[in-house]
XYZ file of C-alpha atoms in Angstrom:
725
model
C 58.728 77.358 147.931
C 54.941 76.440 148.784
C 53.416 78.316 145.710
C 56.195 77.071 143.068
C 55.029 73.258 144.226
C 51.506 73.854 143.277
C 53.483 74.917 139.740
C 55.378 72.304 139.382
C 52.721 69.571 140.004
C 50.563 71.451 137.327
C 53.441 71.397 135.301
C 53.991 67.279 136.051
C 50.262 66.703 135.467
C 50.682 68.350 132.240
C 53.144 67.400 131.136
C 52.764 68.230 126.542
C 49.517 68.516 127.023
C 47.039 71.624 127.233
C 45.513 73.398 130.438
C 42.853 72.814 131.044
C 40.636 76.265 132.336
C 41.137 76.127 136.103
C 44.340 74.914 135.953
C 45.226 77.342 133.773
C 43.448 80.068 136.190
C 45.579 78.367 139.149
C 48.803 79.487 137.426
C 47.924 83.076 136.077
C 46.585 83.105 140.410
C 49.447 81.663 141.858
C 51.854 84.521 139.505
C 50.517 87.828 139.069
C 48.503 87.714 142.411
C 51.545 85.914 145.150
C 54.669 85.539 142.716
C 54.294 88.522 141.023
C 54.356 90.547 144.269
C 57.811 89.747 145.783
C 60.306 91.424 145.258
C 62.720 91.769 142.575
C 65.511 89.974 144.717
C 63.189 87.005 145.915
C 62.323 86.421 142.430
C 65.509 86.663 141.070
C 66.846 84.500 144.444
C 63.732 82.176 143.171
C 65.404 82.093 140.009
C 68.758 80.454 140.826
C 66.809 78.277 143.305
C 64.662 76.586 141.025
C 63.494 76.162 137.225
C 59.942 78.164 137.394
C 57.114 77.144 134.691
C 54.945 80.041 132.968
C 52.241 79.074 130.208
C 52.532 79.796 126.938
C 50.387 81.060 123.573
C 48.951 77.594 123.703
C 47.869 77.192 127.066
C 50.786 74.768 128.457
C 52.974 74.511 130.910
C 57.122 74.575 129.994
C 59.644 76.597 132.593
C 60.306 79.490 131.699
C 64.558 79.299 130.186
C 62.786 77.729 127.036
C 60.479 80.769 126.846
C 60.367 83.819 124.513
C 58.313 87.001 125.056
C 57.682 89.084 122.243
C 57.957 92.480 123.136
C 58.912 94.680 120.171
C 54.968 93.510 117.639
C 56.958 95.685 114.983
C 59.668 92.395 114.821
C 58.375 90.544 111.608
C 59.866 87.364 112.088
C 59.035 84.267 110.663
C 57.179 81.848 113.618
C 60.162 78.468 114.646
C 59.703 75.239 115.687
C 61.845 75.524 118.514
C 60.230 79.067 119.109
C 57.215 79.020 122.595
C 56.017 82.171 123.297
C 54.958 83.428 126.786
C 51.169 83.535 127.601
C 50.377 87.113 127.096
C 48.312 87.666 130.096
C 52.285 87.491 131.806
C 54.150 90.702 131.742
C 57.415 90.467 130.313
C 59.291 91.911 133.776
C 58.616 88.854 135.897
C 58.314 86.598 132.536
C 62.560 87.846 132.369
C 62.969 87.834 135.795
C 61.249 84.235 136.056
C 63.654 82.682 133.267
C 62.418 83.738 130.051
C 64.044 85.362 127.194
C 62.396 88.736 125.197
C 62.144 87.956 121.188
C 65.077 90.396 120.425
C 67.500 89.166 122.005
C 66.563 85.284 121.256
C 66.736 86.416 117.623
C 69.834 88.284 117.996
C 71.118 85.331 119.758
C 70.520 83.659 116.343
C 73.523 85.423 114.360
C 75.669 85.798 117.865
C 78.834 83.540 116.551
C 79.083 80.458 118.126
C 83.251 80.443 117.974
C 84.720 80.382 121.058
C 86.863 83.635 121.038
C 82.972 84.716 120.518
C 82.611 86.249 123.380
C 82.715 89.601 122.717
C 83.546 92.572 124.995
C 86.855 93.549 126.737
C 87.221 91.629 129.676
C 88.003 93.548 132.587
C 86.538 95.839 134.631
C 85.045 98.314 131.929
C 83.761 101.646 133.320
C 86.599 102.307 135.300
C 89.077 101.261 133.676
C 88.133 103.349 130.259
C 88.084 106.185 132.204
C 91.753 105.727 134.287
C 93.357 105.785 130.601
C 90.830 108.359 129.641
C 93.082 110.795 132.242
C 97.121 109.595 130.830
C 95.180 110.379 126.972
C 94.333 113.594 125.305
C 91.687 113.954 123.414
C 92.188 115.001 120.110
C 93.390 114.764 117.161
C 94.999 111.885 118.445
C 91.663 109.897 118.611
C 91.653 109.838 114.624
C 95.839 108.848 114.413
C 95.131 105.048 115.944
C 91.802 104.870 113.741
C 93.697 105.592 111.091
C 97.385 103.495 112.400
C 94.126 101.023 112.420
C 93.989 100.800 109.024
C 97.071 100.863 108.089
C 98.533 97.375 109.739
C 94.666 96.222 107.764
C 97.199 97.244 104.871
C 94.049 99.595 103.860
C 94.742 102.459 101.087
C 92.100 104.900 101.612
C 90.604 106.196 105.438
C 87.121 108.131 104.890
C 86.330 110.021 108.576
C 82.657 111.557 108.341
C 81.020 113.803 110.699
C 77.605 112.331 110.426
C 75.642 114.696 111.763
C 71.720 112.548 110.785
C 69.662 112.058 112.950
C 68.398 108.171 112.305
C 64.668 106.629 112.714
C 64.945 105.122 116.068
C 61.513 101.838 116.027
C 63.947 98.466 115.046
C 66.864 98.333 117.052
C 68.895 96.160 119.060
C 67.185 97.184 121.907
C 65.055 99.311 123.906
C 68.029 102.397 124.853
C 70.159 101.845 121.783
C 67.689 104.434 120.727
C 70.007 107.108 122.220
C 73.450 106.304 119.883
C 71.176 107.164 117.090
C 71.683 110.563 116.817
C 74.919 112.049 115.675
C 77.970 110.063 114.962
C 81.809 109.995 113.752
C 81.939 106.927 110.970
C 85.230 105.784 110.123
C 86.095 103.704 106.344
C 88.270 101.654 105.854
C 89.031 99.858 102.408
C 90.237 96.743 104.314
C 88.468 94.071 106.244
C 88.729 93.305 109.817
C 90.815 89.554 109.930
C 90.032 86.863 113.599
C 92.696 88.299 115.076
C 92.255 92.054 115.040
C 88.343 91.515 116.094
C 90.035 89.474 119.273
C 93.143 92.231 120.251
C 90.625 94.768 120.123
C 88.589 93.763 122.912
C 91.773 93.869 125.276
C 92.466 97.219 127.308
C 96.408 98.027 126.359
C 96.576 95.030 124.605
C 95.275 93.833 122.091
C 96.594 91.520 118.640
C 99.184 93.542 117.334
C 101.369 94.188 120.013
C 103.917 91.350 119.921
C 103.616 92.682 115.766
C 107.100 95.469 115.442
C 106.186 95.770 112.030
C 102.354 98.170 112.772
C 102.298 101.110 112.969
C 100.058 100.810 115.723
C 102.074 98.858 117.983
C 102.073 100.872 121.211
C 99.236 101.084 123.845
C 95.813 101.471 124.785
C 95.483 102.700 120.928
C 91.333 101.908 121.012
C 90.261 103.010 123.498
C 90.931 106.781 122.574
C 87.970 106.726 121.078
C 85.793 106.573 123.837
C 86.569 110.162 124.641
C 83.835 110.499 122.360
C 81.414 107.889 122.234
C 79.906 105.421 125.019
C 79.604 102.029 122.480
C 81.561 102.481 120.003
C 80.678 99.753 117.226
C 81.570 98.284 113.359
C 81.289 96.797 110.593
C 83.021 94.659 108.841
C 83.576 93.283 106.118
C 79.655 93.650 105.732
C 78.544 90.164 107.800
C 80.592 90.934 110.888
C 79.136 93.756 112.909
C 80.874 93.990 116.774
C 79.137 96.742 119.017
C 82.018 96.953 122.938
C 78.798 97.874 125.149
C 80.883 98.816 128.698
C 77.994 99.374 130.509
C 76.353 96.665 129.869
C 73.218 98.713 128.675
C 72.586 99.112 124.907
C 72.605 94.934 123.916
C 70.743 93.359 125.817
C 72.676 90.565 126.022
C 75.204 92.255 127.369
C 76.585 90.820 130.697
C 79.930 92.364 133.091
C 81.732 89.258 131.490
C 80.613 89.731 128.519
C 80.630 93.563 127.583
C 78.873 93.249 123.984
C 77.947 91.254 121.152
C 79.125 90.479 117.632
C 76.999 89.206 115.145
C 77.389 87.191 112.276
C 74.907 89.281 109.761
C 72.509 88.493 106.850
C 69.922 90.938 104.951
C 66.834 89.141 107.062
C 69.172 91.195 110.514
C 69.278 94.433 108.077
C 65.891 94.369 107.415
C 64.621 93.111 111.054
C 66.703 96.003 112.673
C 66.601 98.133 109.536
C 66.642 101.635 111.744
C 70.199 100.214 113.021
C 71.027 99.483 109.360
C 70.487 103.071 107.910
C 73.178 103.630 110.643
C 76.180 102.134 107.862
C 74.174 100.835 104.857
C 73.225 104.465 103.824
C 77.219 104.788 103.063
C 76.051 103.991 98.505
C 79.830 106.140 98.090
C 81.072 103.354 100.132
C 81.646 99.079 99.298
C 81.214 97.913 102.459
C 81.696 94.833 101.225
C 86.122 94.387 101.705
C 86.262 97.193 103.763
C 85.283 98.747 107.712
C 83.294 101.214 108.885
C 82.962 102.227 112.707
C 80.777 104.135 114.229
C 80.998 106.698 117.209
C 78.023 107.246 118.143
C 78.884 111.492 119.801
C 77.877 111.839 123.937
C 75.212 114.028 124.416
C 75.039 115.617 127.381
C 71.622 113.174 128.969
C 74.281 110.196 128.205
C 77.028 112.238 129.557
C 74.900 112.901 132.744
C 74.729 109.171 132.877
C 78.279 107.170 131.257
C 80.973 105.896 134.405
C 83.774 106.204 131.546
C 83.523 110.467 130.803
C 81.416 113.333 131.202
C 82.635 115.266 128.397
C 80.082 116.161 125.765
C 81.230 115.868 122.371
C 79.145 118.605 119.927
C 78.812 119.963 117.246
C 81.926 121.959 118.441
C 84.671 119.354 119.764
C 84.437 117.601 116.708
C 84.677 120.706 114.025
C 87.940 121.451 116.405
C 89.026 117.746 115.468
C 88.675 117.616 112.555
C 90.396 121.513 112.386
C 93.165 120.222 114.214
C 93.358 116.798 112.107
C 93.423 118.455 108.874
C 96.785 120.316 109.730
C 98.574 117.350 110.073
C 96.910 115.375 107.764
C 99.871 115.935 105.435
C 102.805 114.909 107.666
C 100.519 112.029 108.941
C 101.393 110.139 105.076
C 104.272 110.633 104.975
C 106.085 107.207 106.714
C 102.968 104.880 106.539
C 104.006 101.815 105.526
C 100.113 101.447 102.997
C 96.889 104.054 103.551
C 97.682 106.097 100.786
C 93.843 109.056 100.537
C 92.546 110.495 103.991
C 89.025 111.825 103.776
C 86.913 114.127 105.082
C 83.685 114.438 104.880
C 80.528 116.255 107.336
C 77.704 115.424 106.480
C 74.554 117.745 107.192
C 71.541 116.320 108.983
C 68.930 116.567 105.701
C 71.501 113.672 104.281
C 73.650 115.970 101.955
C 77.975 116.068 101.467
C 78.247 119.621 103.069
C 81.824 120.077 103.620
C 85.014 117.059 102.125
C 88.301 117.047 102.255
C 90.928 114.934 100.516
C 94.769 114.033 101.033
C 96.602 112.246 99.213
C 100.202 110.479 98.126
C 101.914 109.690 95.544
C 105.210 108.132 94.588
C 107.064 109.214 91.625
C 108.567 107.427 88.634
C 106.298 104.023 90.293
C 106.372 101.136 89.462
C 110.258 101.724 90.396
C 110.101 103.248 93.493
C 107.297 101.664 94.503
C 108.678 98.062 93.416
C 111.512 99.724 96.384
C 108.970 100.580 98.862
C 107.509 96.758 98.957
C 110.881 95.026 99.613
C 111.663 97.283 102.298
C 108.583 96.450 103.254
C 108.600 92.836 103.192
C 111.892 92.980 104.656
C 110.104 94.529 107.484
C 107.603 92.131 107.387
C 110.399 89.251 107.829
C 112.494 91.165 110.304
C 109.821 91.111 112.909
C 109.665 87.414 113.258
C 113.552 87.459 113.381
C 114.490 86.166 118.264
C 115.472 89.480 119.400
C 120.049 88.973 118.855
C 119.609 87.849 115.116
C 121.164 90.250 112.414
C 118.147 92.397 111.021
C 119.455 93.242 107.147
C 120.595 96.226 105.632
C 117.580 97.931 102.921
C 117.293 100.977 101.775
C 115.045 103.420 99.276
C 114.766 107.016 98.630
C 112.441 108.289 96.645
C 109.517 111.958 95.411
C 106.193 111.778 96.760
C 104.241 113.940 96.030
C 101.121 114.433 98.976
C 97.696 116.859 97.452
C 95.422 118.221 99.247
C 91.993 119.108 98.147
C 88.546 120.805 98.862
C 85.807 122.061 97.355
C 87.195 125.534 96.407
C 91.180 124.238 97.099
C 94.822 122.089 95.759
C 97.301 122.537 96.826
C 100.614 119.931 96.411
C 104.665 119.613 97.232
C 106.664 117.180 97.284
C 108.951 115.183 99.884
C 111.867 113.677 99.566
C 111.206 109.812 101.827
C 114.140 108.138 102.864
C 113.750 105.537 104.605
C 116.376 102.515 106.280
C 116.072 98.887 108.048
C 118.438 98.404 109.637
C 121.864 99.165 108.676
C 125.130 98.440 106.567
C 127.890 98.697 109.446
C 128.302 94.967 111.124
C 129.266 96.087 114.300
C 125.991 97.773 113.992
C 123.631 94.920 113.053
C 125.492 93.252 116.833
C 125.093 96.495 118.715
C 120.876 96.586 117.119
C 120.780 92.391 118.567
C 121.875 92.613 121.299
C 119.650 96.301 122.324
C 116.979 95.407 121.010
C 113.857 93.941 123.519
C 110.054 93.913 123.365
C 110.381 92.698 119.373
C 111.182 96.206 118.604
C 112.605 96.883 115.019
C 115.846 98.889 113.507
C 113.468 101.311 111.544
C 114.271 104.889 110.466
C 113.245 107.449 107.552
C 113.803 110.981 106.967
C 110.923 113.104 105.054
C 112.061 117.179 103.589
C 109.888 119.594 101.270
C 111.680 119.349 97.953
C 110.760 123.283 97.054
C 111.482 124.456 100.303
C 113.127 124.407 103.978
C 110.470 123.357 107.213
C 110.834 126.086 109.287
C 112.080 124.303 112.768
C 108.733 125.440 114.807
C 107.674 122.438 112.052
C 110.249 119.503 112.807
C 108.689 116.903 114.069
C 110.130 113.760 115.548
C 107.982 110.703 114.229
C 106.579 107.224 115.490
C 105.135 106.211 111.929
C 102.931 109.272 113.017
C 103.208 112.727 114.307
C 104.351 112.406 118.042
C 103.426 116.578 119.541
C 107.982 117.152 119.489
C 109.052 119.488 117.898
C 112.704 119.630 117.397
C 114.951 122.570 115.274
C 116.104 120.478 112.788
C 115.884 121.181 108.880
C 114.043 117.664 108.581
C 110.861 115.038 110.164
C 113.060 112.052 111.416
C 111.265 108.775 112.015
C 111.760 105.562 114.411
C 110.241 102.641 116.220
C 111.477 104.194 118.897
C 110.133 103.338 122.670
C 107.980 105.803 124.234
C 106.009 106.993 126.653
C 102.965 105.814 128.061
C 101.187 108.388 127.222
C 102.547 107.636 123.398
C 103.141 111.547 122.701
C 107.217 111.654 123.604
C 110.349 109.784 123.730
C 111.006 107.607 126.659
C 112.962 109.488 128.905
C 114.400 108.221 132.072
C 113.839 109.376 135.569
C 117.000 109.575 135.958
C 117.416 106.945 138.688
C 120.902 106.282 137.159
C 119.836 103.088 135.594
C 119.960 103.447 131.677
C 116.338 101.382 130.947
C 116.534 99.121 128.748
C 114.271 101.604 126.500
C 117.008 104.458 126.757
C 119.690 101.988 125.737
C 117.556 101.260 122.663
C 116.486 104.717 121.853
C 120.041 105.533 121.460
C 121.098 103.046 119.964
C 118.466 103.415 116.916
C 119.332 107.593 116.637
C 123.185 106.408 116.217
C 122.857 103.359 114.324
C 119.852 103.542 112.774
C 118.586 107.356 111.721
C 121.702 109.160 111.934
C 123.223 106.939 108.657
C 119.833 107.524 107.522
C 119.939 110.807 107.867
C 123.018 111.330 105.961
C 122.151 108.885 103.334
C 119.103 111.286 102.716
C 122.141 114.104 102.123
C 122.627 111.832 99.280
C 119.860 110.954 97.636
C 119.641 115.039 97.647
C 121.673 115.097 95.067
C 119.643 114.072 92.755
C 117.355 116.771 93.582
C 119.947 119.697 92.983
C 121.000 117.573 89.590
C 117.645 117.538 88.496
C 118.220 119.779 85.086
C 115.534 119.885 81.694
C 118.280 118.736 79.189
C 120.779 118.517 81.805
C 120.380 122.633 81.409
C 119.448 124.389 84.483
C 119.422 128.049 85.217
C 121.828 129.555 87.526
C 118.928 130.918 89.964
C 117.611 127.765 89.960
C 120.967 125.828 91.061
C 121.513 128.785 93.763
C 118.252 127.692 95.357
C 118.848 124.137 95.209
C 121.533 124.768 96.443
C 120.708 126.301 99.198
C 117.602 124.335 100.256
C 120.132 121.074 100.667
C 122.868 123.025 102.852
C 119.982 123.527 105.115
C 119.493 120.459 105.140
C 122.455 119.451 107.144
C 121.963 119.520 110.860
C 123.125 122.675 113.203
C 125.139 120.471 115.917
C 124.119 122.652 119.709
C 120.883 123.876 117.956
C 118.346 121.138 119.421
C 117.484 121.287 122.016
C 116.700 117.570 123.558
C 119.232 115.304 124.768
C 118.165 112.351 121.464
C 118.323 115.267 119.215
C 121.804 116.610 119.677
C 123.249 113.208 119.787
C 121.253 112.222 115.961
C 122.976 116.018 114.700
C 126.251 115.167 116.331
C 125.793 111.046 114.895
C 124.936 112.319 111.379
C 127.815 114.326 111.085
C 130.262 112.383 111.773
C 128.798 109.471 109.836
C 129.477 111.442 107.271
C 133.109 112.243 107.851
C 133.447 108.410 109.073
C 132.445 106.510 105.426
C 133.726 110.484 103.558
C 130.716 110.869 102.078
C 130.119 113.025 98.234
C 128.139 115.960 99.819
C 130.353 118.960 98.013
C 129.014 120.861 94.818
C 132.280 121.946 92.803
C 131.325 123.108 90.270
C 133.560 121.146 87.086
C 136.506 123.006 85.159
C 134.444 125.975 83.027
C 135.477 127.417 79.773
C 137.806 129.465 80.356
C 135.608 132.014 78.336
C 133.194 131.689 80.902
C 132.828 133.485 84.567
C 131.538 131.665 87.864
C 128.459 130.603 88.727
C 128.251 134.206 91.259
C 129.401 136.409 88.074
C 126.775 135.071 86.285
C 123.668 136.299 85.412
C 121.300 134.649 87.335
C 119.018 133.814 84.230
C 121.646 132.129 81.714
C 121.707 128.059 82.207
C 123.946 125.673 83.998
C 124.674 122.800 82.213
C 124.864 120.654 85.768
C 127.493 117.493 84.286
C 129.518 120.778 85.274
C 128.514 120.226 89.668
C 129.963 117.423 90.562
C 130.247 115.800 94.117
C 133.621 115.962 96.213
C 133.486 113.041 98.973
C 134.361 114.582 102.894
C 138.012 113.842 103.760
C 140.196 113.221 106.060
C 143.812 115.085 106.316
C 145.259 111.649 105.681
C 144.047 111.096 101.989
C 146.786 113.390 100.802
C 146.394 115.303 97.872
C 149.295 115.986 96.061
C 151.544 119.478 97.457
C 149.443 118.116 100.591
C 147.152 120.544 99.169
C 143.592 120.191 100.036
C 141.144 117.673 98.275
C 138.145 121.280 98.754
C 137.972 124.822 100.108
C 135.581 127.171 101.446
C 134.470 130.608 101.813
C 135.155 132.588 104.476
C 131.178 134.884 103.879
C 132.113 137.925 101.736
C 135.859 137.181 102.140
C 136.128 137.131 97.797
C 135.681 138.657 95.344
C 133.405 138.078 92.458
C 135.642 138.781 90.361
C 138.795 136.918 92.377
C 136.415 133.572 92.787
C 135.492 133.155 89.228
C 139.642 134.216 88.860
C 140.000 131.088 91.430
C 137.726 129.156 89.889
C 139.600 129.195 86.124
C 142.730 128.570 87.801
C 141.006 124.947 88.533
C 141.777 125.554 92.548
C 138.522 123.329 93.973
C 136.173 126.303 96.158
C 133.670 124.268 96.726
C 129.774 125.746 97.148
C 129.412 125.266 100.154
C 128.588 127.463 102.610
C 131.674 127.983 105.875
C 128.795 127.611 108.167
C 128.997 124.393 107.072
C 132.032 123.692 107.027
C 132.155 124.582 110.278
C 129.047 122.681 112.041
C 131.814 119.165 109.575
C 134.780 120.576 111.518
C 133.050 119.932 114.966
C 132.662 116.015 113.844
C 136.919 116.187 112.887
C 138.679 118.858 112.902
C 141.045 116.723 110.325
C 139.346 117.604 107.552
C 141.375 117.797 104.744
C 139.500 120.984 103.684
C 140.772 124.328 103.908
C 139.476 127.587 104.023
C 140.547 130.526 101.229
C 143.462 131.906 102.458
C 146.816 134.277 100.119
C 149.216 131.429 101.519
C 146.417 128.192 100.408
C 146.089 129.850 97.258
C 150.314 130.377 97.271
C 150.162 126.146 98.216
C 147.911 125.016 95.736
C 149.647 127.633 92.529
C 153.195 126.416 93.551
C 151.942 123.236 92.925
C 151.022 123.664 89.313
C 153.968 121.413 87.768
C 152.683 118.010 89.602
C 150.828 116.016 87.013
C 148.072 114.361 89.447
C 147.312 118.586 90.275
C 144.360 120.147 89.082
C 145.772 122.942 89.433
C 145.441 124.905 85.354
C 148.331 127.475 85.316
C 150.917 127.130 82.268
C 153.567 129.526 81.481
C 152.010 130.490 78.103
C 151.253 133.002 76.409
C 148.838 135.310 78.979
C 145.777 135.128 76.845
C 145.747 131.708 76.208
C 146.079 130.691 79.392
C 143.229 130.848 82.778
C 145.102 133.977 83.982
C 144.582 135.980 80.802
C 145.295 139.058 80.720
C 147.252 141.672 82.692
C 144.969 142.599 85.160
C 144.396 139.041 86.248
C 147.428 138.928 87.119
C 147.807 142.282 88.854
C 144.489 141.162 91.089
C 145.876 137.868 91.980
C 149.108 139.345 92.747
C 147.094 141.787 94.769
C 144.731 138.918 96.685
C 148.318 136.721 97.437
C 150.220 140.233 98.870
C 151.148 140.293 102.245
């Protein structure tokens, strides 16, 4: 204290004046030979108790908190009137411990935002908390899914994931430790800037700005924090003007503290010219429009960094990135199916020499745009409006279906696939809307979707459950299903109660969502699929093509009892029940053929068929009576009718649908009282005996044989032989 009193006495004596030579010598002796020999803890304690004056480069004595020490002579900064430097003879460590600022941190402070929420950084004890989060969250393609969700929620239409293998220069940096971050990195760009709410929200642990916005893809859970599997210091540049760094270790940004573990800077040309080597990491991507977009940079954790990291000891090297890219490529097509905004995803690898060595692009385009796109926009607007409703408000029904072409393109290959997509909000049934309102919690939305490729059927190993993006949940359903489901804590599966006997709000929500929204969407998807079957060039399609389309159509109908999960079994049963209860027209019937024509089955595959003769009958139950109590439709058991007999019954007007017998059995499982019968000799007799009824569709006429549908004695004999006991 005596040494400090002497310094303070000299400070008061020469306040605002230049020190005499003897006074300057005295000050330096006190600082260098006395206070300078104290322990660091003692000097830090002194700083907390008293403000210590230090000599300046102008040989004045000024309080240390008002001074700056220049330990980075490479920084070409114009002197400012309010910047006063510590005398060159005072060591930087001593100056900082007594309260002076380093020039680099002083310069950065000028760009740090002064808005109330500008204390950028995640506001909890970070390293251990992040480590715990990562233990419960998988390391793999899910990391990139989170960034895709961020892009979709920001209404970006494009996402670029770039593996930058370059080693950038390591001199003009934000701190000396920043050199560790100048190596290989994963860079992720989307073409929308972050809002202030987004920047505020991304700082939160396990809960961001999207938590209360049910219309957003990434509403759930830990979100962005998954990137800590690969990096210790993520950063991003938004709209070319907001530069944000998260530094949980308080290691890479000199101004980072445990209370403010990171920094946000409002950057300009001066900033980037000063820290030009940092600038190259962001602004050297000439093909990216940084103005109007957001670029994340995730420096990969090296062996040296992993050894010291308190978050993760995982090394993320070249092999890990390539494995990540391979896994993401395998599911990238599926990821585009239910996103609301992102339409293009690109994977790129930039070599150490700065060349693009590998590139894959995934692009989704809606056919028949803009009409179909307008329907999607209306649905998106309805979803956005629904998010502001209170939980007990009724949500109006909206449904749209469209065909989407997804293209995967690389330097050597291009693959295109068409998908039928059906999406809906809520249900058309008022009772269902009331039930949804009663069960709606956590700002969840009654959103559902169905997707199926058009030119093939999904294998059971391919079909997935989505919550906007695919979950690692397999089903045996013939379609992909999407819903705003309540998920388990790791966001890898649908919420299932632990068996306490009480149905939780989350399980109740999933149950009502499947029964009231997903199942009707699935059933209506079958109705929408009819237009795929019935599409022909100028109304004509080849028999072979039509048969394949019908096989595709019937394979879409769920097989109740086949699925392994409780929710999916409920979905299959409820979808079949909805088809029957709402009398959906999903039974394909070939309309009245000319007497000279044979049935579709017996005709040559390459011959044309008038698609207008393909009709769709409703599924009905027995109360919907037909003349003579005959069925409205008939199905054939496998191998029960020869093609010639089937052709004859067609000509007689018997409504034999092209529905396979196994599909009939599935519909019967939903309601045993269907007004559909299997073709048997007795059913044929019942049908023929009704020929006099004016409402009957039977074509049997008592006239000259050649002018009737029977045409010949041979056909009469065949018919009698079939119906005889």
